[in-house]
Short mmCIF file of C-alpha atoms in Angstrom, two decimals:
data_model
loop_
_atom_site.label_atom_id
_atom_site.label_comp_id
_atom_site.label_asym_id
_atom_site.label_seq_id
_atom_site.Cartn_x
_atom_site.Cartn_y
_atom_site.Cartn_z
CA MET A 1324 -160.10 -108.44 123.12
CA SER A 1325 -156.78 -107.27 124.53
CA LYS A 1326 -158.48 -106.77 127.92
CA LEU A 1327 -159.84 -110.33 127.75
CA LEU A 1328 -156.41 -111.72 126.88
CA SER A 1329 -154.76 -109.63 129.55
CA ASN A 1330 -157.32 -110.89 132.07
CA LEU A 1331 -156.77 -114.47 130.89
CA GLY A 1332 -153.07 -114.06 131.61
CA TYR A 1333 -153.92 -112.74 135.06
CA VAL A 1334 -156.39 -115.56 135.71
CA PHE A 1335 -153.83 -118.24 134.79
CA GLN A 1336 -151.22 -116.50 136.93
CA GLU A 1337 -153.66 -116.46 139.84
CA VAL A 1338 -154.57 -120.13 139.29
CA LYS A 1339 -150.87 -120.98 139.41
CA THR A 1340 -150.43 -119.00 142.63
CA ILE A 1341 -153.53 -120.48 144.28
CA LEU A 1342 -152.50 -124.05 143.39
CA ARG A 1343 -148.93 -123.40 144.51
CA LEU A 1344 -150.01 -121.89 147.83
CA ASN A 1345 -152.25 -124.87 148.51
CA GLY A 1346 -149.68 -127.33 147.15
CA ILE A 1347 -150.36 -130.38 149.33
CA SER A 1348 -154.09 -129.81 149.34
CA SER A 1349 -154.12 -129.38 145.54
CA LEU A 1350 -152.06 -132.54 145.07
CA LEU A 1351 -154.34 -134.56 147.35
CA SER A 1352 -157.39 -133.16 145.57
CA LEU A 1353 -155.87 -134.14 142.22
CA ILE A 1354 -155.17 -137.68 143.44
CA SER A 1355 -158.65 -138.02 144.98
CA LEU A 1356 -160.35 -136.69 141.85
CA THR A 1357 -158.26 -138.98 139.64
CA LEU A 1358 -159.25 -142.02 141.68
CA ILE A 1359 -162.90 -140.99 141.77
CA PHE A 1360 -162.94 -140.53 138.00
CA PHE A 1361 -161.10 -143.83 137.59
CA VAL A 1362 -163.81 -145.62 139.59
CA ALA A 1363 -166.48 -143.76 137.61
CA ILE A 1364 -164.90 -144.76 134.27
CA LEU A 1365 -164.53 -148.33 135.55
CA ALA A 1366 -168.21 -148.46 136.52
CA MET A 1367 -169.36 -146.98 133.21
CA SER A 1368 -167.09 -149.29 131.21
CA SER A 1369 -168.17 -152.35 133.17
CA TRP A 1370 -171.74 -151.46 132.39
CA GLN A 1371 -170.89 -150.93 128.73
CA ILE A 1372 -168.93 -154.19 128.51
CA SER A 1373 -171.58 -156.25 130.32
CA THR A 1374 -174.26 -154.70 128.12
CA SER A 1375 -172.20 -155.60 125.02
CA LEU A 1376 -171.69 -159.14 126.32
CA VAL A 1377 -175.39 -159.58 126.96
CA GLN A 1378 -176.07 -158.07 123.55
CA ALA A 1379 -173.64 -160.57 122.03
CA LEU A 1380 -175.37 -163.43 123.88
CA GLU A 1381 -178.71 -162.13 122.68
CA ASN A 1382 -177.45 -162.05 119.11
CA GLU A 1383 -176.28 -165.64 119.52
CA ALA A 1384 -179.72 -166.80 120.69
CA GLU A 1385 -180.54 -169.73 118.43
CA ILE A 1386 -182.96 -172.60 118.25
CA SER A 1387 -182.59 -175.83 116.29
CA VAL A 1388 -185.53 -176.74 114.08
CA TYR A 1389 -185.70 -180.42 113.10
CA TYR A 1390 -187.78 -181.23 110.07
CA ASP A 1391 -189.02 -184.41 108.43
CA ALA A 1392 -185.93 -185.29 106.35
CA ALA A 1393 -187.70 -188.28 104.77
CA ARG A 1394 -190.40 -185.99 103.36
CA VAL A 1395 -187.75 -183.67 102.01
CA GLU A 1396 -185.96 -186.58 100.34
CA SER A 1397 -189.20 -187.88 98.87
CA GLY A 1398 -190.04 -184.44 97.51
CA ASP A 1399 -193.18 -184.15 99.65
CA LEU A 1400 -191.67 -181.20 101.53
CA ASP A 1401 -189.72 -178.39 99.94
CA LEU A 1402 -186.93 -177.31 102.32
CA SER A 1403 -186.54 -173.88 100.76
CA ASP A 1404 -190.30 -173.26 101.22
CA LEU A 1405 -189.97 -174.23 104.88
CA ILE A 1406 -186.96 -171.90 105.27
CA SER A 1407 -188.95 -169.07 103.69
CA GLU A 1408 -191.85 -169.69 106.05
CA ILE A 1409 -189.55 -169.68 109.06
CA GLU A 1410 -187.84 -166.50 107.89
CA SER A 1411 -191.18 -164.79 107.47
CA ALA A 1412 -192.09 -165.50 111.09
CA ASP A 1413 -191.94 -162.36 113.25
CA GLY A 1414 -188.85 -162.66 115.48
CA THR A 1415 -186.70 -164.77 113.14
CA LEU A 1416 -183.33 -163.16 112.43
CA THR A 1417 -181.39 -165.79 110.45
CA THR A 1418 -181.93 -169.32 109.15
CA LEU A 1419 -179.09 -171.64 108.26
CA PRO A 1420 -179.56 -175.24 107.04
CA ILE A 1421 -177.17 -177.68 108.74
CA SER A 1422 -176.72 -181.03 107.04
CA ALA A 1423 -176.19 -184.27 108.97
CA GLU A 1424 -172.52 -184.17 107.92
CA ASP A 1425 -172.14 -180.57 109.14
CA ALA A 1426 -173.74 -181.57 112.45
CA TYR A 1427 -171.27 -184.46 112.76
CA THR A 1428 -168.31 -182.15 112.04
CA GLN A 1429 -169.56 -179.53 114.53
CA MET A 1430 -169.84 -182.16 117.25
CA SER A 1431 -166.33 -183.46 116.44
CA VAL A 1432 -164.97 -179.96 116.95
CA ILE A 1433 -166.88 -179.53 120.22
CA LEU A 1434 -165.73 -182.91 121.57
CA GLY A 1435 -162.11 -182.30 120.58
CA GLN A 1436 -159.93 -185.17 121.79
CA ASP A 1437 -163.05 -187.12 122.79
CA ALA A 1438 -164.39 -187.02 119.21
CA ALA A 1439 -163.15 -190.61 118.77
CA VAL A 1440 -166.32 -191.72 120.50
CA LEU A 1441 -168.24 -190.78 117.35
CA THR A 1442 -166.40 -193.47 115.38
CA GLN A 1443 -168.19 -196.07 117.50
CA PHE A 1444 -171.38 -195.38 115.55
CA ASP A 1445 -171.95 -197.38 112.39
CA GLU A 1446 -173.85 -194.52 110.85
CA ASN A 1447 -173.90 -190.75 111.32
CA PRO A 1448 -176.15 -190.37 114.40
CA PHE A 1449 -177.01 -186.74 113.60
CA GLU A 1450 -179.94 -185.45 111.66
CA PRO A 1451 -180.06 -182.40 109.44
CA TYR A 1452 -181.72 -179.34 110.98
CA LEU A 1453 -182.15 -175.61 110.62
CA GLU A 1454 -180.19 -173.28 112.85
CA VAL A 1455 -182.53 -170.32 113.45
CA GLY A 1456 -181.33 -167.09 115.04
CA ILE A 1457 -184.13 -165.37 116.93
CA ASP A 1458 -185.01 -162.15 118.65
CA LEU A 1459 -185.04 -162.97 122.37
CA SER A 1460 -187.80 -160.53 123.13
CA LYS A 1461 -190.13 -162.57 120.87
CA LEU A 1462 -188.90 -165.96 122.06
CA THR A 1463 -192.23 -167.57 122.99
CA GLU A 1464 -194.16 -166.31 119.98
CA VAL A 1465 -191.55 -167.30 117.41
CA ILE A 1466 -191.12 -170.80 118.82
CA ALA A 1467 -194.88 -171.33 118.82
CA GLU A 1468 -195.18 -170.14 115.25
CA ILE A 1469 -192.31 -172.33 114.00
CA LYS A 1470 -193.65 -175.39 115.84
CA SER A 1471 -196.96 -174.99 114.03
CA LEU A 1472 -195.39 -175.10 110.55
CA ASP A 1473 -195.98 -178.13 108.37
CA GLY A 1474 -192.90 -180.37 108.20
CA VAL A 1475 -191.45 -179.27 111.52
CA VAL A 1476 -190.96 -182.32 113.72
CA TYR A 1477 -189.26 -180.92 116.76
CA VAL A 1478 -187.81 -177.63 117.99
CA ARG A 1479 -184.89 -177.69 120.41
CA ASP A 1480 -185.28 -174.31 121.98
CA ASN A 1481 -183.37 -174.27 125.29
CA GLN A 1482 -186.16 -171.92 126.32
CA THR A 1483 -185.16 -171.86 129.99
CA VAL A 1484 -181.61 -170.84 129.15
CA LEU A 1485 -182.72 -168.24 126.65
CA GLU A 1486 -185.24 -166.77 129.09
CA LYS A 1487 -182.47 -166.47 131.68
CA VAL A 1488 -180.31 -164.63 129.16
CA ALA A 1489 -183.22 -162.29 128.46
CA SER A 1490 -183.76 -161.60 132.17
CA ILE A 1491 -180.01 -161.07 132.72
CA ALA A 1492 -180.07 -158.50 129.93
CA GLY A 1493 -182.89 -156.65 131.70
CA VAL A 1494 -181.14 -156.77 135.07
CA VAL A 1495 -177.78 -155.65 133.65
CA SER A 1496 -179.42 -152.72 131.92
CA GLY A 1497 -181.35 -151.68 135.05
CA VAL A 1498 -178.41 -152.09 137.40
CA GLY A 1499 -176.15 -150.32 134.91
CA ILE A 1500 -178.38 -147.26 134.79
CA PHE A 1501 -178.62 -147.21 138.58
CA VAL A 1502 -174.84 -147.60 139.04
CA ALA A 1503 -174.13 -144.96 136.38
CA LEU A 1504 -176.49 -142.49 138.11
CA ALA A 1505 -175.12 -143.24 141.57
CA VAL A 1506 -171.48 -142.95 140.48
CA GLY A 1507 -172.20 -139.79 138.45
CA LEU A 1508 -173.97 -138.15 141.39
CA ALA A 1509 -171.28 -139.23 143.86
CA THR A 1510 -168.60 -137.88 141.55
CA LEU A 1511 -170.38 -134.51 141.27
CA MET A 1512 -170.86 -134.27 145.03
CA VAL A 1513 -167.32 -135.28 145.96
CA THR A 1514 -165.83 -133.07 143.25
CA SER A 1515 -167.86 -130.03 144.32
CA HIS A 1516 -166.92 -130.68 147.93
CA ILE A 1517 -163.21 -130.83 147.09
CA ILE A 1518 -163.44 -127.65 145.02
CA ARG A 1519 -165.51 -125.95 147.72
CA GLU A 1520 -162.90 -126.83 150.33
CA GLY A 1521 -160.25 -125.29 148.08
CA VAL A 1522 -162.25 -122.11 147.71
CA HIS A 1523 -163.11 -122.08 151.40
CA SER A 1524 -159.45 -122.20 152.38
CA ASN A 1525 -158.96 -118.99 150.36
CA ARG A 1526 -161.97 -117.18 151.83
CA GLU A 1527 -159.80 -114.52 153.51
CA GLN A 1528 -158.37 -113.53 150.14
CA ILE A 1529 -161.85 -113.51 148.62
CA MET A 1530 -163.18 -111.28 151.39
CA THR A 1531 -160.22 -108.90 151.03
CA LEU A 1532 -160.87 -108.52 147.32
CA LYS A 1533 -164.54 -107.89 148.05
CA LEU A 1534 -163.63 -105.15 150.49
CA LEU A 1535 -161.42 -103.61 147.82
CA GLY A 1536 -164.48 -103.46 145.58
CA ALA A 1537 -163.56 -106.26 143.17
CA PRO A 1538 -166.55 -107.63 141.25
CA ASN A 1539 -167.52 -111.28 141.77
CA GLY A 1540 -166.50 -112.19 138.22
CA PHE A 1541 -162.97 -110.94 138.87
CA ILE A 1542 -162.73 -112.66 142.25
CA TYR A 1543 -164.14 -116.05 141.28
CA GLN A 1544 -162.66 -116.53 137.80
CA PRO A 1545 -159.37 -118.03 139.05
CA TYR A 1546 -161.21 -120.43 141.37
CA VAL A 1547 -163.57 -121.63 138.65
CA MET A 1548 -160.67 -121.93 136.21
CA GLY A 1549 -158.57 -123.71 138.84
CA GLY A 1550 -161.40 -126.14 139.60
CA VAL A 1551 -161.92 -126.85 135.91
CA LEU A 1552 -158.19 -127.35 135.28
CA LEU A 1553 -157.82 -129.62 138.30
CA THR A 1554 -160.78 -131.82 137.38
CA THR A 1555 -159.87 -131.93 133.69
CA LEU A 1556 -156.32 -132.97 134.57
CA ALA A 1557 -157.75 -135.58 136.95
CA GLY A 1558 -160.01 -136.80 134.13
CA LEU A 1559 -157.02 -137.18 131.81
CA LEU A 1560 -154.99 -139.01 134.45
CA ALA A 1561 -157.96 -141.29 135.23
CA ALA A 1562 -158.37 -142.05 131.52
CA GLY A 1563 -154.67 -142.91 131.27
CA LEU A 1564 -154.89 -145.11 134.36
CA PHE A 1565 -157.96 -146.84 132.98
CA LEU A 1566 -156.36 -147.49 129.59
CA TRP A 1567 -153.30 -148.97 131.27
CA PHE A 1568 -155.58 -151.06 133.48
CA VAL A 1569 -157.60 -152.30 130.50
CA THR A 1570 -154.49 -153.17 128.48
CA VAL A 1571 -153.00 -155.20 131.33
CA VAL A 1572 -156.22 -156.76 132.60
CA SER A 1573 -157.72 -157.56 129.20
CA ALA A 1574 -154.48 -159.32 128.15
CA ASP A 1575 -154.52 -161.35 131.37
CA LEU A 1576 -158.23 -162.12 131.04
CA ALA A 1577 -157.85 -163.11 127.40
CA GLU A 1578 -155.41 -165.83 128.46
CA VAL A 1579 -157.79 -167.15 131.13
CA ILE A 1580 -161.16 -166.68 129.42
CA THR A 1581 -160.49 -167.42 125.77
CA PHE A 1582 -163.98 -166.67 124.43
CA LEU A 1583 -163.86 -163.00 125.56
CA PRO A 1584 -164.01 -160.72 122.54
CA PRO A 1585 -160.75 -158.75 122.07
CA VAL A 1586 -160.81 -155.13 123.26
CA ASN A 1587 -161.06 -152.59 120.43
CA ALA A 1588 -158.16 -150.49 121.71
CA ASP A 1589 -158.42 -147.56 119.27
CA ARG A 1590 -162.11 -147.07 119.89
CA MET A 1591 -161.73 -147.48 123.63
CA ILE A 1592 -158.85 -144.99 123.77
CA SER A 1593 -160.72 -142.30 121.87
CA VAL A 1594 -164.05 -142.87 123.64
CA THR A 1595 -162.48 -142.99 127.10
CA LEU A 1596 -160.16 -140.03 126.57
CA TRP A 1597 -162.71 -137.70 125.02
CA GLY A 1598 -165.46 -138.90 127.33
CA ALA A 1599 -163.33 -138.45 130.44
CA VAL A 1600 -162.04 -135.03 129.39
CA ALA A 1601 -165.48 -133.76 128.42
CA ALA A 1602 -167.17 -135.20 131.52
CA SER A 1603 -164.48 -133.96 133.90
CA PHE A 1604 -164.55 -130.50 132.32
CA VAL A 1605 -168.33 -130.25 132.73
CA LEU A 1606 -168.16 -131.73 136.24
CA GLY A 1607 -165.34 -129.36 137.19
CA LEU A 1608 -167.32 -126.36 135.98
CA ALA A 1609 -170.53 -127.50 137.68
CA ALA A 1610 -168.72 -128.41 140.90
CA SER A 1611 -166.78 -125.12 141.02
CA LEU A 1612 -169.93 -123.05 140.53
CA LEU A 1613 -171.77 -125.18 143.08
CA GLY A 1614 -168.88 -124.84 145.54
CA LEU A 1615 -168.73 -121.07 145.05
CA SER A 1616 -172.47 -120.64 145.45
CA MET A 1617 -172.16 -122.26 148.87
CA ILE A 1618 -169.56 -119.82 150.23
CA ARG A 1619 -170.42 -116.71 148.29
CA ASN A 1620 -171.26 -114.29 151.07
CA HIS A 1621 -169.53 -116.08 153.89
CA GLY A 1622 -169.27 -113.50 156.70
CA MET A 1623 -170.40 -110.60 154.52
CA ARG A 1624 -173.83 -109.57 153.45
CA VAL A 1625 -172.61 -107.64 150.39
CA MET B 269 -168.70 -87.57 152.61
CA ILE B 270 -170.11 -89.56 155.58
CA HIS B 271 -173.51 -88.75 156.98
CA ALA B 272 -175.46 -90.70 159.59
CA GLU B 273 -178.80 -89.82 161.13
CA LYS B 274 -180.26 -91.67 164.12
CA ALA B 275 -178.29 -94.72 163.09
CA SER B 276 -177.71 -97.74 165.32
CA LEU B 277 -176.36 -101.26 164.97
CA THR B 278 -177.60 -104.38 166.69
CA TYR B 279 -176.07 -107.66 165.55
CA ARG B 280 -178.25 -110.59 164.57
CA ASP B 281 -177.50 -112.29 167.89
CA GLY B 282 -179.07 -109.33 169.68
CA THR B 283 -175.86 -107.60 170.78
CA GLN B 284 -176.23 -103.83 170.57
CA ALA B 285 -172.90 -102.64 169.16
CA LEU B 286 -173.75 -99.00 168.46
CA LYS B 287 -176.38 -96.96 170.21
CA THR B 288 -178.27 -94.34 168.21
CA PHE B 289 -175.87 -91.77 166.80
CA ASP B 290 -175.65 -88.89 164.35
CA LEU B 291 -172.45 -88.28 162.43
CA HIS B 292 -171.26 -85.83 159.82
CA ILE B 293 -167.75 -86.07 158.40
CA PRO B 294 -167.00 -83.58 155.64
CA LYS B 295 -164.58 -84.13 152.77
CA GLY B 296 -160.88 -83.71 153.54
CA GLU B 297 -161.18 -84.44 157.24
CA LEU B 298 -158.74 -86.36 159.38
CA VAL B 299 -160.80 -88.44 161.81
CA TYR B 300 -159.59 -90.46 164.76
CA ILE B 301 -162.00 -92.90 166.38
CA THR B 302 -160.71 -93.95 169.76
CA GLY B 303 -161.95 -96.03 172.64
CA PRO B 304 -161.23 -99.24 174.50
CA SER B 305 -161.75 -102.70 173.02
CA GLY B 306 -165.43 -103.49 172.57
CA SER B 307 -166.46 -99.83 172.51
CA GLY B 308 -167.79 -100.07 168.94
CA LYS B 309 -164.92 -98.68 166.83
CA THR B 310 -164.71 -101.67 164.50
CA SER B 311 -168.50 -101.90 164.30
CA LEU B 312 -168.60 -98.32 163.09
CA LEU B 313 -165.98 -99.07 160.41
CA LYS B 314 -167.95 -102.17 159.37
CA LEU B 315 -170.89 -99.86 158.73
CA LEU B 316 -168.71 -97.50 156.70
CA MET B 317 -167.39 -100.41 154.58
CA GLY B 318 -170.79 -102.01 154.03
CA ILE B 319 -169.81 -105.17 155.91
CA GLU B 320 -172.73 -104.55 158.26
CA PHE B 321 -175.81 -102.36 157.88
CA THR B 322 -177.59 -100.07 160.30
CA SER B 323 -180.45 -101.61 162.28
CA SER B 324 -182.20 -98.24 162.35
CA GLY B 325 -181.68 -94.77 160.93
CA ASN B 326 -179.76 -93.85 157.79
CA LEU B 327 -176.12 -93.89 156.78
CA GLU B 328 -174.59 -92.50 153.61
CA VAL B 329 -170.95 -92.96 152.61
CA LEU B 330 -169.63 -91.03 149.62
CA GLY B 331 -173.24 -90.17 148.82
CA GLN B 332 -174.21 -93.85 148.71
CA PRO B 333 -177.03 -95.03 151.02
CA MET B 334 -175.59 -98.04 152.86
CA SER B 335 -178.25 -100.69 152.59
CA PRO B 336 -178.10 -104.37 151.56
CA HIS B 337 -180.49 -103.50 148.74
CA HIS B 338 -177.78 -101.45 147.03
CA GLU B 339 -175.27 -104.25 146.57
CA SER B 340 -173.75 -103.23 143.26
CA ALA B 341 -173.64 -99.53 144.23
CA ILE B 342 -171.81 -100.43 147.44
CA ARG B 343 -169.30 -102.47 145.43
CA LYS B 344 -168.72 -99.40 143.25
CA MET B 345 -168.42 -97.20 146.34
CA ARG B 346 -165.74 -99.53 147.75
CA LYS B 347 -163.60 -98.87 144.68
CA GLN B 348 -163.22 -95.28 145.93
CA VAL B 349 -162.15 -96.41 149.39
CA GLY B 350 -158.66 -97.40 150.49
CA PRO B 351 -159.03 -99.88 153.35
CA VAL B 352 -156.18 -100.61 155.77
CA PHE B 353 -156.64 -103.51 158.17
CA GLN B 354 -155.11 -104.40 161.51
CA ASP B 355 -154.11 -107.84 160.16
CA PHE B 356 -152.96 -106.26 156.83
CA ARG B 357 -155.00 -108.71 154.69
CA LEU B 358 -152.25 -108.94 152.09
CA LEU B 359 -152.44 -111.67 149.50
CA GLU B 360 -150.02 -114.48 150.26
CA GLY B 361 -147.55 -115.84 147.76
CA ARG B 362 -147.22 -112.50 145.99
CA THR B 363 -144.64 -109.76 146.06
CA VAL B 364 -145.10 -106.26 147.45
CA LEU B 365 -145.62 -104.94 143.92
CA ASP B 366 -148.12 -107.69 143.04
CA ASN B 367 -150.18 -106.88 146.11
CA VAL B 368 -150.33 -103.19 145.31
CA LEU B 369 -151.13 -103.91 141.65
CA LEU B 370 -153.86 -106.39 142.52
CA GLY B 371 -155.71 -103.71 144.47
CA MET B 372 -156.06 -101.72 141.22
CA ARG B 373 -156.49 -104.53 138.71
CA PHE B 374 -160.31 -104.27 138.58
CA LEU B 375 -160.35 -100.47 138.55
CA ASP B 376 -160.60 -98.59 135.29
CA ILE B 377 -156.88 -97.82 135.10
CA LYS B 378 -154.57 -98.60 132.18
CA PRO B 379 -151.90 -101.24 132.90
CA HIS B 380 -149.05 -98.74 132.46
CA ASP B 381 -150.69 -96.23 134.81
CA ARG B 382 -151.29 -98.99 137.36
CA LYS B 383 -147.61 -99.78 137.35
CA VAL B 384 -146.63 -96.11 137.74
CA ARG B 385 -149.09 -95.58 140.59
CA ALA B 386 -147.95 -98.77 142.35
CA GLU B 387 -144.29 -97.75 142.10
CA GLU B 388 -145.11 -94.27 143.40
CA SER B 389 -147.10 -95.49 146.39
CA ILE B 390 -144.46 -98.09 147.28
CA HIS B 391 -141.88 -95.30 147.14
CA ARG B 392 -144.06 -93.13 149.35
CA VAL B 393 -144.22 -95.78 152.09
CA GLY B 394 -140.46 -96.28 151.79
CA LEU B 395 -140.38 -99.82 150.44
CA ASP B 396 -138.70 -99.27 147.04
CA HIS B 397 -135.94 -101.68 147.90
CA LYS B 398 -138.42 -104.43 148.75
CA ARG B 399 -140.96 -104.09 145.99
CA HIS B 400 -140.06 -107.49 144.49
CA HIS B 401 -139.88 -109.25 147.84
CA PRO B 402 -142.58 -111.76 148.75
CA ILE B 403 -144.70 -110.42 151.59
CA SER B 404 -143.81 -113.45 153.70
CA ASN B 405 -140.29 -111.99 154.03
CA LEU B 406 -141.49 -108.69 155.49
CA SER B 407 -141.80 -107.53 159.08
CA TRP B 408 -145.24 -106.60 160.42
CA GLY B 409 -144.45 -102.90 160.17
CA GLU B 410 -143.47 -103.36 156.53
CA CYS B 411 -146.62 -105.40 155.86
CA GLN B 412 -148.72 -102.55 157.19
CA ARG B 413 -146.85 -100.14 154.92
CA VAL B 414 -147.65 -102.41 151.93
CA SER B 415 -151.28 -102.39 153.02
CA ILE B 416 -151.19 -98.58 153.05
CA ALA B 417 -149.46 -98.49 149.65
CA ARG B 418 -152.20 -100.74 148.26
CA ALA B 419 -154.85 -98.43 149.68
CA VAL B 420 -153.38 -95.13 148.45
CA ALA B 421 -152.36 -96.38 145.00
CA ARG B 422 -156.07 -96.57 144.25
CA ASN B 423 -156.33 -92.76 144.65
CA PRO B 424 -159.14 -93.17 147.17
CA ILE B 425 -161.26 -90.29 148.36
CA LEU B 426 -161.72 -92.11 151.66
CA ILE B 427 -159.02 -94.04 153.53
CA VAL B 428 -160.36 -96.23 156.32
CA ALA B 429 -157.83 -97.77 158.70
CA ASP B 430 -159.03 -100.21 161.37
CA GLU B 431 -156.54 -100.39 164.26
CA PRO B 432 -153.60 -100.08 161.82
CA THR B 433 -151.12 -100.06 164.71
CA GLY B 434 -152.66 -102.94 166.65
CA ASN B 435 -149.86 -105.36 165.85
CA LEU B 436 -146.95 -102.89 165.90
CA ASP B 437 -144.42 -101.62 168.42
CA LYS B 438 -144.52 -97.94 169.43
CA ASP B 439 -141.99 -96.62 166.91
CA ASN B 440 -143.62 -98.46 164.02
CA ALA B 441 -147.07 -97.40 165.23
CA ILE B 442 -146.11 -93.73 165.27
CA HIS B 443 -144.53 -94.06 161.83
CA ILE B 444 -147.66 -95.73 160.40
CA LEU B 445 -150.04 -93.15 161.90
CA ARG B 446 -147.98 -90.21 160.62
CA LEU B 447 -147.85 -91.90 157.21
CA LEU B 448 -151.63 -92.33 157.12
CA GLU B 449 -152.19 -88.75 158.27
CA SER B 450 -149.97 -87.56 155.42
CA PHE B 451 -152.49 -88.81 152.88
CA ARG B 452 -155.19 -86.48 154.15
CA SER B 453 -155.83 -83.78 151.55
CA PRO B 454 -158.71 -81.48 150.60
CA GLU B 455 -159.89 -84.34 148.38
CA THR B 456 -159.11 -87.27 150.67
CA THR B 457 -160.66 -88.06 154.02
CA VAL B 458 -158.74 -90.30 156.40
CA VAL B 459 -160.54 -92.26 159.14
CA ILE B 460 -158.39 -94.13 161.65
CA THR B 461 -159.49 -96.21 164.63
CA THR B 462 -157.07 -96.78 167.48
CA HIS B 463 -157.12 -97.44 171.19
CA ALA B 464 -153.73 -95.68 171.50
CA THR B 465 -154.96 -92.11 172.08
CA HIS B 466 -151.49 -90.95 173.06
CA LEU B 467 -150.19 -91.67 169.55
CA MET B 468 -152.65 -89.31 167.85
CA THR B 469 -151.13 -86.36 166.06
CA THR B 470 -151.07 -83.02 167.76
CA GLY B 471 -149.80 -81.06 164.80
CA GLN B 472 -152.91 -80.80 162.63
CA PRO B 473 -156.66 -80.29 162.94
CA LEU B 474 -158.72 -83.41 163.33
CA LEU B 475 -162.10 -84.74 164.34
CA HIS B 476 -161.88 -86.98 167.33
CA LEU B 477 -164.73 -89.43 167.87
CA ILE B 478 -164.64 -91.03 171.29
CA MET B 479 -166.43 -94.37 171.68
CA GLU B 480 -167.50 -95.84 174.99
CA ALA B 481 -169.80 -98.87 175.26
CA GLY B 482 -171.36 -98.23 171.86
CA GLN B 483 -171.96 -94.55 172.59
CA MET B 484 -170.26 -91.86 170.52
CA THR B 485 -169.15 -88.35 171.45
CA ALA B 486 -167.29 -86.02 169.14
CA GLU B 487 -164.74 -83.28 169.73
CA ARG B 488 -162.56 -81.15 167.52
CA ARG B 489 -158.87 -80.80 168.08
CA GLY B 490 -155.96 -79.09 166.45
CA ALA B 491 -154.47 -75.79 165.45
CA ASP B 492 -157.59 -74.24 163.94
CA VAL B 493 -160.01 -75.24 166.71
#
């Protein structure tokens, strides 16, 4: 244990020396890695946000089901039975009855200052209907089933719009996976290249230690540790940069696009920080080992 | 100590660096390898250090067959060798003491003993007053003395010095060679390559290997010859 601790002290001392000796190069590597991680976090977050937005749109997918109000009034059609039948249809998520008065009020809110136009009507021009939330993946089937129910007069489904939302969701998901893979791979390659360059610039020292009989573990520990520290620090800086960016940009965007959901700062901070630190640590380790494996016996067979 | 039989070295690009040779260096010998540039001196030392391997024949150093198949054994063998290089190969950004200590760090020596040995070897090469100086502040002659201190602090049974005077003026070169010779003992063999034949010692017995175009001839010199 004491040997391990004593070696740890040596390794940190060596890391400090190596980073100090390659000061400018280390600083540039840190800046490059920070920016790469920042772009990676940005890409991942954009994917996450767009997926959430599409998810939110999907959850808001609704159709309006108009029923025969006269039959309901006459008692020939039981509205609660109709609601039960709709709710039992596969693909129905929610059902909410909207009265003619509610419909009038909703339209007044939507029209805002132009709501005065509604006063031109002698009577309430709106009919009662059922607002039905549906699962977009079962759009066609659920509409067909509801249309076939007794008492249903007309279904306003905005099918074209809803189908577009569904296809956007598919595209966003596909593109997101592709972008995440591409950015992850690029980050690994660039990181390993930067680390490898760092190790390569110290190859003389590595070869000297080899000639003195030092085992590989002893020689490479400081480089692996240095690579991990550098990338983890870059990950932390990138996370900080991203959080600052999100705070500023989301506040600006919220003023321009009012319907954007507010950013959950606490969750984003913890997810981004831990995610960035964990990912950069793993990437740093992988990249350092990859970098070392490329130069291992440079100029020497043993 | 060092034993070669019908050994030769041809580099991967086809250059024949060492023609077939036999060599026997017993323990405790002082060996000078001389010859002009390109005669094969450094190639021979590369074989002794396991940087290159014979193309034919056999070579054993400290009882260890030198072959790429014995990687870990060669690493262990290197721990018993004190190498001294023409370009010093000191580790930048560290002091004299740090450099000497680093050469022992992975050997099975207690930290306190490492410190004592480092101090002793630095004293022996006459750099006590500079042991906490960064190596960047030293002259070339002093750097070579640090390199020697690093080598001898390891208590090697074989010291191998490749053109240790190559970068030094005459006075420094003589000082370095006499210093290296002083580490020869019944337990320690010292092998030095140099093209400066006139700087070789005349005061003690030695084995003189003369290299010429990859060919080796041997002669004994000194008081007991």
